[in-house]
mmCIF file of C-alpha atoms in Angstrom:
data_model
loop_
_atom_site.group_PDB
_atom_site.id
_atom_site.type_symbol
_atom_site.label_atom_id
_atom_site.label_comp_id
_atom_site.label_asym_id
_atom_site.label_seq_id
_atom_site.Cartn_x
_atom_site.Cartn_y
_atom_site.Cartn_z
ATOM 1 C CA MET A 1106 -21.196 11.197 -3.651
ATOM 2 C CA ARG A 1107 -21.873 11.779 -7.338
ATOM 3 C CA SER A 1108 -24.401 14.455 -8.291
ATOM 4 C CA ASP A 1109 -27.879 13.561 -9.510
ATOM 5 C CA GLU A 1110 -27.047 14.743 -13.019
ATOM 6 C CA GLU A 1111 -23.897 12.672 -13.278
ATOM 7 C CA HIS A 1112 -25.847 9.721 -11.957
ATOM 8 C CA ALA A 1113 -28.639 10.148 -14.530
ATOM 9 C CA ALA A 1114 -26.104 10.390 -17.365
ATOM 10 C CA LYS A 1115 -24.329 7.253 -16.192
ATOM 11 C CA MET A 1116 -27.605 5.342 -15.907
ATOM 12 C CA ALA A 1117 -28.714 6.481 -19.383
ATOM 13 C CA LYS A 1118 -25.445 5.130 -20.809
ATOM 14 C CA LYS A 1119 -25.931 1.847 -18.969
ATOM 15 C CA LYS A 1120 -29.434 1.537 -20.354
ATOM 16 C CA VAL A 1121 -28.241 1.939 -23.957
ATOM 17 C CA ALA A 1122 -25.551 -0.695 -23.407
ATOM 18 C CA HIS A 1123 -27.994 -3.048 -21.715
ATOM 19 C CA ASP A 1124 -30.699 -2.693 -24.399
ATOM 20 C CA LYS A 1125 -28.106 -3.385 -27.072
ATOM 21 C CA ILE A 1126 -27.029 -6.604 -25.372
ATOM 22 C CA VAL A 1127 -30.631 -7.800 -24.978
ATOM 23 C CA ALA A 1128 -31.494 -7.016 -28.613
ATOM 24 C CA ALA A 1129 -28.537 -9.094 -29.838
ATOM 25 C CA LYS A 1130 -29.770 -12.235 -28.056
ATOM 26 C CA GLN A 1131 -32.344 -14.093 -30.090
ATOM 27 C CA VAL A 1132 -31.671 -17.776 -29.621
ATOM 28 C CA GLU A 1133 -34.164 -19.736 -27.544
ATOM 29 C CA LYS A 1134 -33.062 -23.166 -26.464
ATOM 30 C CA GLY A 1135 -32.872 -25.543 -23.566
ATOM 31 C CA LEU A 1136 -29.656 -25.097 -21.638
ATOM 32 C CA LEU A 1137 -27.230 -27.550 -20.114
ATOM 33 C CA ILE A 1138 -26.465 -25.969 -16.750
ATOM 34 C CA VAL A 1139 -23.779 -27.007 -14.272
ATOM 35 C CA HIS A 1140 -23.495 -25.867 -10.635
ATOM 36 C CA THR A 1141 -20.209 -26.907 -9.117
ATOM 37 C CA GLY A 1142 -17.619 -25.712 -6.574
ATOM 38 C CA LYS A 1143 -17.027 -26.160 -2.864
ATOM 39 C CA GLY A 1144 -19.441 -23.446 -1.723
ATOM 40 C CA LYS A 1145 -23.084 -23.728 -0.714
ATOM 41 C CA GLY A 1146 -25.981 -23.153 -3.072
ATOM 42 C CA LYS A 1147 -25.431 -25.673 -5.882
ATOM 43 C CA THR A 1148 -28.590 -27.657 -5.164
ATOM 44 C CA SER A 1149 -30.486 -24.665 -3.754
ATOM 45 C CA ALA A 1150 -29.941 -22.667 -6.951
ATOM 46 C CA ALA A 1151 -31.143 -25.618 -9.027
ATOM 47 C CA LEU A 1152 -34.249 -25.898 -6.851
ATOM 48 C CA GLY A 1153 -34.871 -22.174 -7.306
ATOM 49 C CA MET A 1154 -34.806 -22.731 -11.083
ATOM 50 C CA VAL A 1155 -37.251 -25.609 -10.665
ATOM 51 C CA VAL A 1156 -39.686 -23.207 -8.959
ATOM 52 C CA ARG A 1157 -39.296 -20.732 -11.819
ATOM 53 C CA ALA A 1158 -39.965 -23.484 -14.354
ATOM 54 C CA VAL A 1159 -43.084 -24.520 -12.422
ATOM 55 C CA GLY A 1160 -44.182 -20.881 -12.507
ATOM 56 C CA HIS A 1161 -43.974 -21.024 -16.300
ATOM 57 C CA GLY A 1162 -46.117 -24.161 -16.383
ATOM 58 C CA MET A 1163 -43.246 -26.457 -17.347
ATOM 59 C CA LYS A 1164 -43.163 -30.152 -16.509
ATOM 60 C CA VAL A 1165 -40.121 -30.766 -14.304
ATOM 61 C CA GLY A 1166 -38.374 -33.917 -13.083
ATOM 62 C CA VAL A 1167 -35.866 -34.024 -10.224
ATOM 63 C CA VAL A 1168 -33.639 -37.013 -9.445
ATOM 64 C CA GLN A 1169 -31.324 -36.846 -6.447
ATOM 65 C CA PHE A 1170 -28.253 -39.104 -6.563
ATOM 66 C CA VAL A 1171 -27.185 -38.699 -2.925
ATOM 67 C CA LYS A 1172 -30.244 -37.668 -0.948
ATOM 68 C CA GLY A 1173 -32.868 -40.311 -0.319
ATOM 69 C CA ALA A 1174 -32.141 -42.036 2.979
ATOM 70 C CA MET A 1175 -33.757 -39.199 4.918
ATOM 71 C CA GLU A 1176 -36.817 -37.184 3.862
ATOM 72 C CA THR A 1177 -35.856 -33.541 3.332
ATOM 73 C CA GLY A 1178 -37.860 -30.364 3.832
ATOM 74 C CA GLU A 1179 -38.163 -29.685 0.138
ATOM 75 C CA ALA A 1180 -39.453 -33.024 -1.210
ATOM 76 C CA PRO A 1181 -43.130 -32.699 -0.158
ATOM 77 C CA VAL A 1182 -43.223 -29.040 -1.173
ATOM 78 C CA PHE A 1183 -42.078 -29.834 -4.696
ATOM 79 C CA ARG A 1184 -44.541 -32.697 -4.949
ATOM 80 C CA GLN A 1185 -47.293 -30.298 -3.896
ATOM 81 C CA LEU A 1186 -46.223 -28.122 -6.848
ATOM 82 C CA GLY A 1187 -46.587 -31.049 -9.243
ATOM 83 C CA VAL A 1188 -42.850 -31.702 -9.662
ATOM 84 C CA GLU A 1189 -41.803 -35.327 -10.092
ATOM 85 C CA PHE A 1190 -39.329 -35.363 -7.210
ATOM 86 C CA LYS A 1191 -37.254 -38.521 -6.690
ATOM 87 C CA PRO A 1192 -34.613 -38.745 -3.967
ATOM 88 C CA MET A 1193 -32.932 -41.987 -5.089
ATOM 89 C CA GLY A 1194 -29.645 -41.938 -3.169
ATOM 90 C CA GLU A 1195 -28.693 -43.574 0.092
ATOM 91 C CA GLY A 1196 -26.735 -40.777 1.697
ATOM 92 C CA PHE A 1197 -23.112 -39.999 1.145
ATOM 93 C CA THR A 1198 -21.056 -42.844 -0.177
ATOM 94 C CA TRP A 1199 -19.136 -43.239 3.089
ATOM 95 C CA ASP A 1200 -22.431 -44.159 4.752
ATOM 96 C CA THR A 1201 -22.870 -47.372 2.744
ATOM 97 C CA GLN A 1202 -19.246 -48.556 2.331
ATOM 98 C CA ASP A 1203 -20.381 -50.932 -0.383
ATOM 99 C CA ARG A 1204 -19.156 -50.033 -3.844
ATOM 100 C CA ALA A 1205 -21.305 -52.524 -5.775
ATOM 101 C CA ARG A 1206 -24.391 -51.257 -3.988
ATOM 102 C CA ASP A 1207 -23.459 -47.621 -4.639
ATOM 103 C CA ILE A 1208 -23.019 -48.389 -8.335
ATOM 104 C CA ALA A 1209 -26.434 -50.077 -8.503
ATOM 105 C CA THR A 1210 -28.035 -47.109 -6.719
ATOM 106 C CA ALA A 1211 -26.394 -44.637 -9.095
ATOM 107 C CA ARG A 1212 -27.479 -46.715 -12.089
ATOM 108 C CA ALA A 1213 -31.135 -46.765 -10.984
ATOM 109 C CA ALA A 1214 -31.104 -42.968 -10.523
ATOM 110 C CA TRP A 1215 -29.403 -42.459 -13.892
ATOM 111 C CA ASP A 1216 -31.989 -44.653 -15.641
ATOM 112 C CA GLU A 1217 -34.654 -42.330 -14.262
ATOM 113 C CA VAL A 1218 -32.791 -39.239 -15.525
ATOM 114 C CA LYS A 1219 -32.383 -40.863 -18.955
ATOM 115 C CA ARG A 1220 -36.095 -41.618 -19.111
ATOM 116 C CA MET A 1221 -36.983 -38.001 -18.284
ATOM 117 C CA ILE A 1222 -34.502 -36.542 -20.770
ATOM 118 C CA ALA A 1223 -35.723 -38.862 -23.530
ATOM 119 C CA ASP A 1224 -39.281 -37.592 -23.028
ATOM 120 C CA PRO A 1225 -39.556 -34.079 -24.521
ATOM 121 C CA SER A 1226 -42.645 -33.326 -22.402
ATOM 122 C CA TYR A 1227 -40.149 -32.662 -19.559
ATOM 123 C CA ARG A 1228 -38.954 -29.090 -20.032
ATOM 124 C CA MET A 1229 -36.490 -29.232 -17.126
ATOM 125 C CA VAL A 1230 -34.611 -32.174 -15.612
ATOM 126 C CA LEU A 1231 -32.425 -31.794 -12.516
ATOM 127 C CA ALA A 1232 -29.757 -34.445 -11.885
ATOM 128 C CA ASP A 1233 -28.826 -33.418 -8.350
ATOM 129 C CA GLU A 1234 -25.301 -34.440 -7.208
ATOM 130 C CA LEU A 1235 -24.656 -36.381 -10.418
ATOM 131 C CA ASN A 1236 -21.106 -34.986 -10.320
ATOM 132 C CA ILE A 1237 -20.480 -36.866 -7.064
ATOM 133 C CA VAL A 1238 -21.224 -40.285 -8.545
ATOM 134 C CA LEU A 1239 -19.192 -39.424 -11.643
ATOM 135 C CA ARG A 1240 -16.297 -38.501 -9.379
ATOM 136 C CA TYR A 1241 -16.326 -42.010 -7.884
ATOM 137 C CA ASP A 1242 -16.671 -43.686 -11.304
ATOM 138 C CA TYR A 1243 -20.059 -45.128 -10.345
ATOM 139 C CA LEU A 1244 -21.294 -44.269 -13.846
ATOM 140 C CA PRO A 1245 -19.299 -44.126 -17.101
ATOM 141 C CA LEU A 1246 -18.730 -40.466 -17.982
ATOM 142 C CA ASP A 1247 -18.943 -41.187 -21.723
ATOM 143 C CA GLU A 1248 -22.437 -42.588 -21.394
ATOM 144 C CA VAL A 1249 -23.592 -39.579 -19.386
ATOM 145 C CA LEU A 1250 -22.127 -37.096 -21.872
ATOM 146 C CA GLU A 1251 -23.717 -38.972 -24.759
ATOM 147 C CA VAL A 1252 -27.194 -38.704 -23.202
ATOM 148 C CA LEU A 1253 -26.718 -35.010 -22.420
ATOM 149 C CA ARG A 1254 -25.466 -34.295 -25.954
ATOM 150 C CA ALA A 1255 -28.597 -35.937 -27.403
ATOM 151 C CA LYS A 1256 -31.127 -34.152 -25.152
ATOM 152 C CA PRO A 1257 -34.198 -32.590 -26.807
ATOM 153 C CA GLU A 1258 -33.427 -29.044 -27.949
ATOM 154 C CA MET A 1259 -35.852 -27.242 -25.629
ATOM 155 C CA THR A 1260 -35.125 -29.235 -22.445
ATOM 156 C CA HIS A 1261 -33.108 -27.562 -19.695
ATOM 157 C CA VAL A 1262 -30.884 -30.056 -17.871
ATOM 158 C CA ILE A 1263 -29.208 -29.041 -14.610
ATOM 159 C CA VAL A 1264 -26.331 -31.067 -13.155
ATOM 160 C CA THR A 1265 -25.027 -30.262 -9.673
ATOM 161 C CA GLY A 1266 -22.234 -31.383 -7.390
ATOM 162 C CA ARG A 1267 -18.601 -30.673 -6.588
ATOM 163 C CA ASN A 1268 -15.837 -31.594 -8.978
ATOM 164 C CA ALA A 1269 -17.773 -31.407 -12.241
ATOM 165 C CA PRO A 1270 -15.788 -33.296 -14.907
ATOM 166 C CA VAL A 1271 -13.925 -31.001 -17.309
ATOM 167 C CA ALA A 1272 -15.670 -32.570 -20.321
ATOM 168 C CA LEU A 1273 -19.062 -31.751 -18.803
ATOM 169 C CA ILE A 1274 -18.044 -28.136 -18.172
ATOM 170 C CA GLU A 1275 -16.877 -27.893 -21.769
ATOM 171 C CA MET A 1276 -20.201 -29.189 -23.063
ATOM 172 C CA ALA A 1277 -22.369 -27.002 -20.795
ATOM 173 C CA ASP A 1278 -23.999 -23.706 -21.767
ATOM 174 C CA LEU A 1279 -24.033 -22.148 -18.319
ATOM 175 C CA VAL A 1280 -21.579 -23.027 -15.552
ATOM 176 C CA THR A 1281 -21.406 -21.490 -12.102
ATOM 177 C CA ASP A 1282 -18.785 -22.293 -9.499
ATOM 178 C CA MET A 1283 -20.181 -21.750 -6.027
ATOM 179 C CA THR A 1284 -17.113 -20.515 -4.193
ATOM 180 C CA LEU A 1285 -16.891 -20.892 -0.449
ATOM 181 C CA VAL A 1286 -16.150 -17.563 1.198
ATOM 182 C CA LYS A 1287 -17.292 -18.321 4.729
ATOM 183 C CA HIS A 1288 -19.074 -21.318 6.223
ATOM 184 C CA PRO A 1289 -20.424 -21.635 9.782
ATOM 185 C CA PHE A 1290 -19.736 -25.404 9.919
ATOM 186 C CA ARG A 1291 -16.060 -24.812 9.601
ATOM 187 C CA GLU A 1292 -15.566 -21.752 11.720
ATOM 188 C CA GLN A 1293 -18.165 -21.488 14.437
ATOM 189 C CA GLY A 1294 -19.326 -24.949 15.478
ATOM 190 C CA VAL A 1295 -22.777 -24.273 14.026
ATOM 191 C CA LYS A 1296 -24.719 -27.358 12.987
ATOM 192 C CA ALA A 1297 -26.677 -27.783 9.744
ATOM 193 C CA GLN A 1298 -29.799 -25.632 9.976
ATOM 194 C CA ALA A 1299 -33.288 -26.660 8.873
ATOM 195 C CA GLY A 1300 -34.422 -24.471 6.015
ATOM 196 C CA VAL A 1301 -30.890 -23.678 4.911
ATOM 197 C CA GLU A 1302 -29.024 -26.952 4.490
ATOM 198 C CA PHE A 1303 -31.878 -29.435 4.199
ATOM 199 C CA MET B 990 -9.465 -47.955 -10.886
ATOM 200 C CA ARG B 991 -8.989 -48.582 -7.160
ATOM 201 C CA SER B 992 -9.919 -52.001 -5.775
ATOM 202 C CA ASP B 993 -13.119 -52.533 -3.802
ATOM 203 C CA GLU B 994 -11.178 -53.111 -0.590
ATOM 204 C CA GLU B 995 -9.173 -49.931 -0.904
ATOM 205 C CA HIS B 996 -12.367 -48.096 -1.671
ATOM 206 C CA ALA B 997 -14.134 -49.502 1.420
ATOM 207 C CA ALA B 998 -11.194 -48.555 3.659
ATOM 208 C CA LYS B 999 -11.151 -45.041 2.249
ATOM 209 C CA MET B 1000 -14.892 -44.641 2.755
ATOM 210 C CA ALA B 1001 -14.686 -45.962 6.350
ATOM 211 C CA LYS B 1002 -12.037 -43.339 7.098
ATOM 212 C CA LYS B 1003 -14.192 -40.631 5.552
ATOM 213 C CA LYS B 1004 -17.143 -41.700 7.658
ATOM 214 C CA VAL B 1005 -15.148 -41.410 10.900
ATOM 215 C CA ALA B 1006 -13.948 -37.929 9.927
ATOM 216 C CA HIS B 1007 -17.426 -36.874 8.873
ATOM 217 C CA ASP B 1008 -19.123 -38.160 12.052
ATOM 218 C CA LYS B 1009 -16.542 -36.340 14.146
ATOM 219 C CA ILE B 1010 -17.263 -33.055 12.401
ATOM 220 C CA VAL B 1011 -21.029 -33.453 12.809
ATOM 221 C CA ALA B 1012 -20.709 -34.352 16.509
ATOM 222 C CA ALA B 1013 -18.694 -31.196 17.181
ATOM 223 C CA LYS B 1014 -21.436 -28.944 15.813
ATOM 224 C CA GLN B 1015 -24.081 -28.195 18.407
ATOM 225 C CA VAL B 1016 -25.043 -24.577 17.948
ATOM 226 C CA GLU B 1017 -28.478 -23.874 16.510
ATOM 227 C CA LYS B 1018 -29.089 -20.343 15.377
ATOM 228 C CA GLY B 1019 -30.482 -18.212 12.620
ATOM 229 C CA LEU B 1020 -27.839 -17.407 10.050
ATOM 230 C CA LEU B 1021 -26.976 -14.251 8.167
ATOM 231 C CA ILE B 1022 -26.354 -15.532 4.647
ATOM 232 C CA VAL B 1023 -24.884 -13.610 1.714
ATOM 233 C CA HIS B 1024 -24.928 -14.702 -1.940
ATOM 234 C CA THR B 1025 -22.731 -12.483 -4.058
ATOM 235 C CA GLY B 1026 -20.454 -12.645 -7.124
ATOM 236 C CA LYS B 1027 -20.883 -12.170 -10.860
ATOM 237 C CA GLY B 1028 -22.178 -15.669 -11.594
ATOM 238 C CA LYS B 1029 -25.730 -16.941 -11.839
ATOM 239 C CA GLY B 1030 -27.605 -18.511 -8.952
ATOM 240 C CA LYS B 1031 -27.547 -15.882 -6.209
ATOM 241 C CA THR B 1032 -31.314 -15.366 -6.178
ATOM 242 C CA SER B 1033 -32.081 -18.927 -7.290
ATOM 243 C CA ALA B 1034 -30.141 -20.400 -4.362
ATOM 244 C CA ALA B 1035 -31.964 -18.099 -1.953
ATOM 245 C CA LEU B 1036 -35.302 -19.187 -3.435
ATOM 246 C CA GLY B 1037 -34.268 -22.833 -3.016
ATOM 247 C CA MET B 1038 -33.651 -22.137 0.687
ATOM 248 C CA VAL B 1039 -37.082 -20.506 0.901
ATOM 249 C CA VAL B 1040 -38.635 -23.752 -0.370
ATOM 250 C CA ARG B 1041 -36.702 -25.730 2.250
ATOM 251 C CA ALA B 1042 -37.879 -23.384 4.983
ATOM 252 C CA VAL B 1043 -41.477 -23.774 3.784
ATOM 253 C CA GLY B 1044 -40.964 -27.535 3.936
ATOM 254 C CA HIS B 1045 -40.058 -27.157 7.601
ATOM 255 C CA GLY B 1046 -43.221 -25.151 8.278
ATOM 256 C CA MET B 1047 -41.386 -21.854 8.714
ATOM 257 C CA LYS B 1048 -42.968 -18.478 8.025
ATOM 258 C CA VAL B 1049 -40.961 -16.771 5.274
ATOM 259 C CA GLY B 1050 -40.933 -13.247 3.861
ATOM 260 C CA VAL B 1051 -39.323 -12.263 0.553
ATOM 261 C CA VAL B 1052 -38.703 -8.666 -0.532
ATOM 262 C CA GLN B 1053 -37.198 -8.015 -3.940
ATOM 263 C CA PHE B 1054 -35.342 -4.700 -4.362
ATOM 264 C CA VAL B 1055 -34.975 -4.817 -8.146
ATOM 265 C CA LYS B 1056 -37.688 -7.070 -9.506
ATOM 266 C CA GLY B 1057 -41.224 -5.740 -9.481
ATOM 267 C CA ALA B 1058 -41.951 -4.018 -12.784
ATOM 268 C CA MET B 1059 -42.657 -7.347 -14.469
ATOM 269 C CA GLU B 1060 -44.348 -10.379 -12.896
ATOM 270 C CA THR B 1061 -41.928 -13.310 -12.721
ATOM 271 C CA GLY B 1062 -42.528 -17.042 -12.929
ATOM 272 C CA GLU B 1063 -41.752 -17.619 -9.275
ATOM 273 C CA ALA B 1064 -43.976 -15.029 -7.551
ATOM 274 C CA PRO B 1065 -47.343 -16.848 -7.850
ATOM 275 C CA VAL B 1066 -45.742 -20.199 -6.991
ATOM 276 C CA PHE B 1067 -44.308 -18.851 -3.744
ATOM 277 C CA ARG B 1068 -47.608 -17.201 -2.871
ATOM 278 C CA GLN B 1069 -49.318 -20.546 -3.438
ATOM 279 C CA LEU B 1070 -46.887 -21.983 -0.860
ATOM 280 C CA GLY B 1071 -47.884 -19.348 1.680
ATOM 281 C CA VAL B 1072 -44.734 -17.229 1.346
ATOM 282 C CA GLU B 1073 -45.167 -13.477 1.701
ATOM 283 C CA PHE B 1074 -43.569 -12.567 -1.624
ATOM 284 C CA LYS B 1075 -43.100 -8.868 -2.410
ATOM 285 C CA PRO B 1076 -41.399 -7.726 -5.604
ATOM 286 C CA MET B 1077 -40.995 -4.030 -4.713
ATOM 287 C CA GLY B 1078 -38.428 -2.839 -7.258
ATOM 288 C CA GLU B 1079 -38.917 -1.097 -10.575
ATOM 289 C CA GLY B 1080 -36.389 -2.940 -12.670
ATOM 290 C CA PHE B 1081 -32.721 -2.180 -12.923
ATOM 291 C CA THR B 1082 -31.787 1.309 -11.934
ATOM 292 C CA TRP B 1083 -30.884 2.302 -15.480
ATOM 293 C CA ASP B 1084 -34.550 1.741 -16.388
ATOM 294 C CA THR B 1085 -35.807 4.579 -14.187
ATOM 295 C CA GLN B 1086 -32.962 7.118 -14.488
ATOM 296 C CA ASP B 1087 -34.373 8.977 -11.504
ATOM 297 C CA ARG B 1088 -32.212 8.832 -8.418
ATOM 298 C CA ALA B 1089 -34.729 10.324 -6.005
ATOM 299 C CA ARG B 1090 -37.336 7.828 -7.160
ATOM 300 C CA ASP B 1091 -34.905 4.915 -6.852
ATOM 301 C CA ILE B 1092 -34.061 5.966 -3.304
ATOM 302 C CA ALA B 1093 -37.757 6.135 -2.362
ATOM 303 C CA THR B 1094 -38.343 2.699 -3.912
ATOM 304 C CA ALA B 1095 -35.405 1.208 -2.021
ATOM 305 C CA ARG B 1096 -36.579 2.795 1.210
ATOM 306 C CA ALA B 1097 -40.085 1.319 0.882
ATOM 307 C CA ALA B 1098 -38.640 -2.154 0.261
ATOM 308 C CA TRP B 1099 -36.213 -1.790 3.175
ATOM 309 C CA ASP B 1100 -39.039 -0.734 5.516
ATOM 310 C CA GLU B 1101 -40.763 -3.997 4.606
ATOM 311 C CA VAL B 1102 -37.593 -6.022 5.334
ATOM 312 C CA LYS B 1103 -37.181 -4.221 8.673
ATOM 313 C CA ARG B 1104 -40.754 -5.022 9.621
ATOM 314 C CA MET B 1105 -40.277 -8.719 8.838
ATOM 315 C CA ILE B 1106 -36.944 -8.946 10.692
ATOM 316 C CA ALA B 1107 -38.404 -7.192 13.744
ATOM 317 C CA ASP B 1108 -41.171 -9.818 13.919
ATOM 318 C CA PRO B 1109 -39.697 -13.074 15.288
ATOM 319 C CA SER B 1110 -42.579 -15.100 13.821
ATOM 320 C CA TYR B 1111 -40.678 -14.832 10.501
ATOM 321 C CA ARG B 1112 -38.057 -17.593 10.563
ATOM 322 C CA MET B 1113 -36.522 -16.580 7.222
ATOM 323 C CA VAL B 1114 -36.349 -13.209 5.478
ATOM 324 C CA LEU B 1115 -34.886 -12.811 1.988
ATOM 325 C CA ALA B 1116 -33.709 -9.336 0.942
ATOM 326 C CA ASP B 1117 -33.184 -10.053 -2.742
ATOM 327 C CA GLU B 1118 -30.691 -7.761 -4.536
ATOM 328 C CA LEU B 1119 -30.250 -5.582 -1.460
ATOM 329 C CA ASN B 1120 -26.541 -5.424 -2.331
ATOM 330 C CA ILE B 1121 -27.404 -3.597 -5.564
ATOM 331 C CA VAL B 1122 -29.144 -0.712 -3.820
ATOM 332 C CA LEU B 1123 -26.352 -0.544 -1.237
ATOM 333 C CA ARG B 1124 -23.856 -0.327 -4.079
ATOM 334 C CA TYR B 1125 -25.605 2.796 -5.391
ATOM 335 C CA ASP B 1126 -25.885 4.354 -1.914
ATOM 336 C CA TYR B 1127 -29.684 4.270 -2.096
ATOM 337 C CA LEU B 1128 -29.727 3.150 1.547
ATOM 338 C CA PRO B 1129 -27.214 3.970 4.306
ATOM 339 C CA LEU B 1130 -25.047 0.887 4.899
ATOM 340 C CA ASP B 1131 -24.758 1.624 8.623
ATOM 341 C CA GLU B 1132 -28.506 1.488 9.085
ATOM 342 C CA VAL B 1133 -28.745 -1.818 7.221
ATOM 343 C CA LEU B 1134 -25.918 -3.386 9.257
ATOM 344 C CA GLU B 1135 -27.496 -2.174 12.485
ATOM 345 C CA VAL B 1136 -30.807 -3.907 11.666
ATOM 346 C CA LEU B 1137 -29.063 -7.141 10.644
ATOM 347 C CA ARG B 1138 -26.937 -7.114 13.804
ATOM 348 C CA ALA B 1139 -30.080 -6.830 15.951
ATOM 349 C CA LYS B 1140 -32.085 -9.582 14.187
ATOM 350 C CA PRO B 1141 -33.852 -12.177 16.369
ATOM 351 C CA GLU B 1142 -31.494 -15.059 17.145
ATOM 352 C CA MET B 1143 -33.417 -17.780 15.313
ATOM 353 C CA THR B 1144 -34.218 -15.810 12.150
ATOM 354 C CA HIS B 1145 -32.307 -16.639 8.956
ATOM 355 C CA VAL B 1146 -31.709 -13.545 6.839
ATOM 356 C CA ILE B 1147 -30.474 -13.918 3.258
ATOM 357 C CA VAL B 1148 -29.027 -10.978 1.326
ATOM 358 C CA THR B 1149 -28.268 -11.348 -2.382
ATOM 359 C CA GLY B 1150 -26.687 -9.306 -5.150
ATOM 360 C CA ARG B 1151 -23.331 -8.520 -6.688
ATOM 361 C CA ASN B 1152 -20.738 -6.462 -4.878
ATOM 362 C CA ALA B 1153 -21.726 -7.272 -1.302
ATOM 363 C CA PRO B 1154 -20.173 -4.616 0.981
ATOM 364 C CA VAL B 1155 -17.085 -5.843 2.850
ATOM 365 C CA ALA B 1156 -18.636 -4.985 6.214
ATOM 366 C CA LEU B 1157 -21.657 -7.160 5.387
ATOM 367 C CA ILE B 1158 -19.424 -10.091 4.407
ATOM 368 C CA GLU B 1159 -17.542 -9.685 7.668
ATOM 369 C CA MET B 1160 -20.757 -9.787 9.680
ATOM 370 C CA ALA B 1161 -22.268 -12.766 7.810
ATOM 371 C CA ASP B 1162 -22.197 -16.404 8.956
ATOM 372 C CA LEU B 1163 -22.303 -17.990 5.509
ATOM 373 C CA VAL B 1164 -21.035 -16.314 2.346
ATOM 374 C CA THR B 1165 -20.977 -17.799 -1.129
ATOM 375 C CA ASP B 1166 -19.507 -16.120 -4.174
ATOM 376 C CA MET B 1167 -21.255 -17.327 -7.306
ATOM 377 C CA THR B 1168 -18.387 -17.313 -9.782
ATOM 378 C CA LEU B 1169 -19.120 -17.041 -13.476
ATOM 379 C CA VAL B 1170 -17.470 -19.852 -15.390
ATOM 380 C CA LYS B 1171 -19.524 -19.767 -18.571
ATOM 381 C CA HIS B 1172 -22.634 -17.815 -19.529
ATOM 382 C CA PRO B 1173 -24.708 -18.243 -22.701
ATOM 383 C CA PHE B 1174 -25.650 -14.526 -22.805
ATOM 384 C CA ARG B 1175 -22.067 -13.568 -23.288
ATOM 385 C CA GLU B 1176 -20.800 -16.240 -25.584
ATOM 386 C CA GLN B 1177 -23.572 -17.657 -27.714
ATOM 387 C CA GLY B 1178 -26.219 -15.000 -28.324
ATOM 388 C CA VAL B 1179 -28.736 -16.959 -26.268
ATOM 389 C CA LYS B 1180 -31.507 -14.886 -24.716
ATOM 390 C CA ALA B 1181 -32.761 -15.137 -21.129
ATOM 391 C CA GLN B 1182 -34.713 -18.375 -20.797
ATOM 392 C CA ALA B 1183 -38.004 -18.805 -18.965
ATOM 393 C CA GLY B 1184 -37.531 -21.138 -16.031
ATOM 394 C CA VAL B 1185 -33.838 -20.370 -15.733
ATOM 395 C CA GLU B 1186 -33.394 -16.618 -15.543
ATOM 396 C CA PHE B 1187 -36.899 -15.494 -14.546
#
């Protein structure tokens, strides 16, 4: 183990480096944030950001493109916090088996996202699982990118879901890939747990 | 673009596979969950799970090992939801430059986590940034693993922070590595944004 003196010297150096980085960052702006990847936590991390935004008194809108058929644990809690929380999906696409219906459902959810983004009083808009409907061509990617490009400067927009389109990743300010390391569904016969998965 | 019929057939096949997977999963248990990696979203995803747990009426305790010096956006919101939310850190370790003090701070936070885990009325306990203090040897890893191994069966425990110890990853049920794809701090001179980072 390193000595206390060595440790203090190392920490002092870290502090100088860290302060320098912070001082160099001056730009304030709304971010386009993407959570993608096969791991868990894409929606959860977005919901955590929603709580932070609420804590800063921001108006927040949430539209879910897949969830909606079943009420989840989080929906009433977010409503209690004053978040406009709209589960507008009908479950995973293999539950409906009706492409025209899935497209209409995706369109209605997207109209809601567009309305929120167009209104600068929303400081954060979460389009949960939008990547999924883009993956199935239920919405034209060009139209989505156009709306995101034209968002008000101070609005944070978060897009989640596996298989984020490359063009969306290129446009985004902050992209995290949630990488699956270990998952109890796959390995241990554990079912989805309340409080963790839904 | 694939035809509607092909699409329907593909979705029907997916549904069969999906139903089969769900049917095979019967085990209900509290999970040991680790969020690690250099990307964003480790704490946010844990906080999203906390909201879900609250939505299911679960008692939840949150102990933060690094945050504490400065009040964050989320703390009052979680308290409003009835979560026991305890930021017990003093900022990043290079802010204090006092190893003995950092060890005492980590120990006090860990005692609080141990108390919550020992009490089965807590259905979820979040040890936020515990990996950071383990990384600096502020707490003995063996002691931490021993407590996690002995947790009540139905309690979910979430541990976050970069550089999760290998032995912790091996013990965990669900591990996600938040992988940095793009970060505005690094590339664009954008400062930490309220509602996103804190």
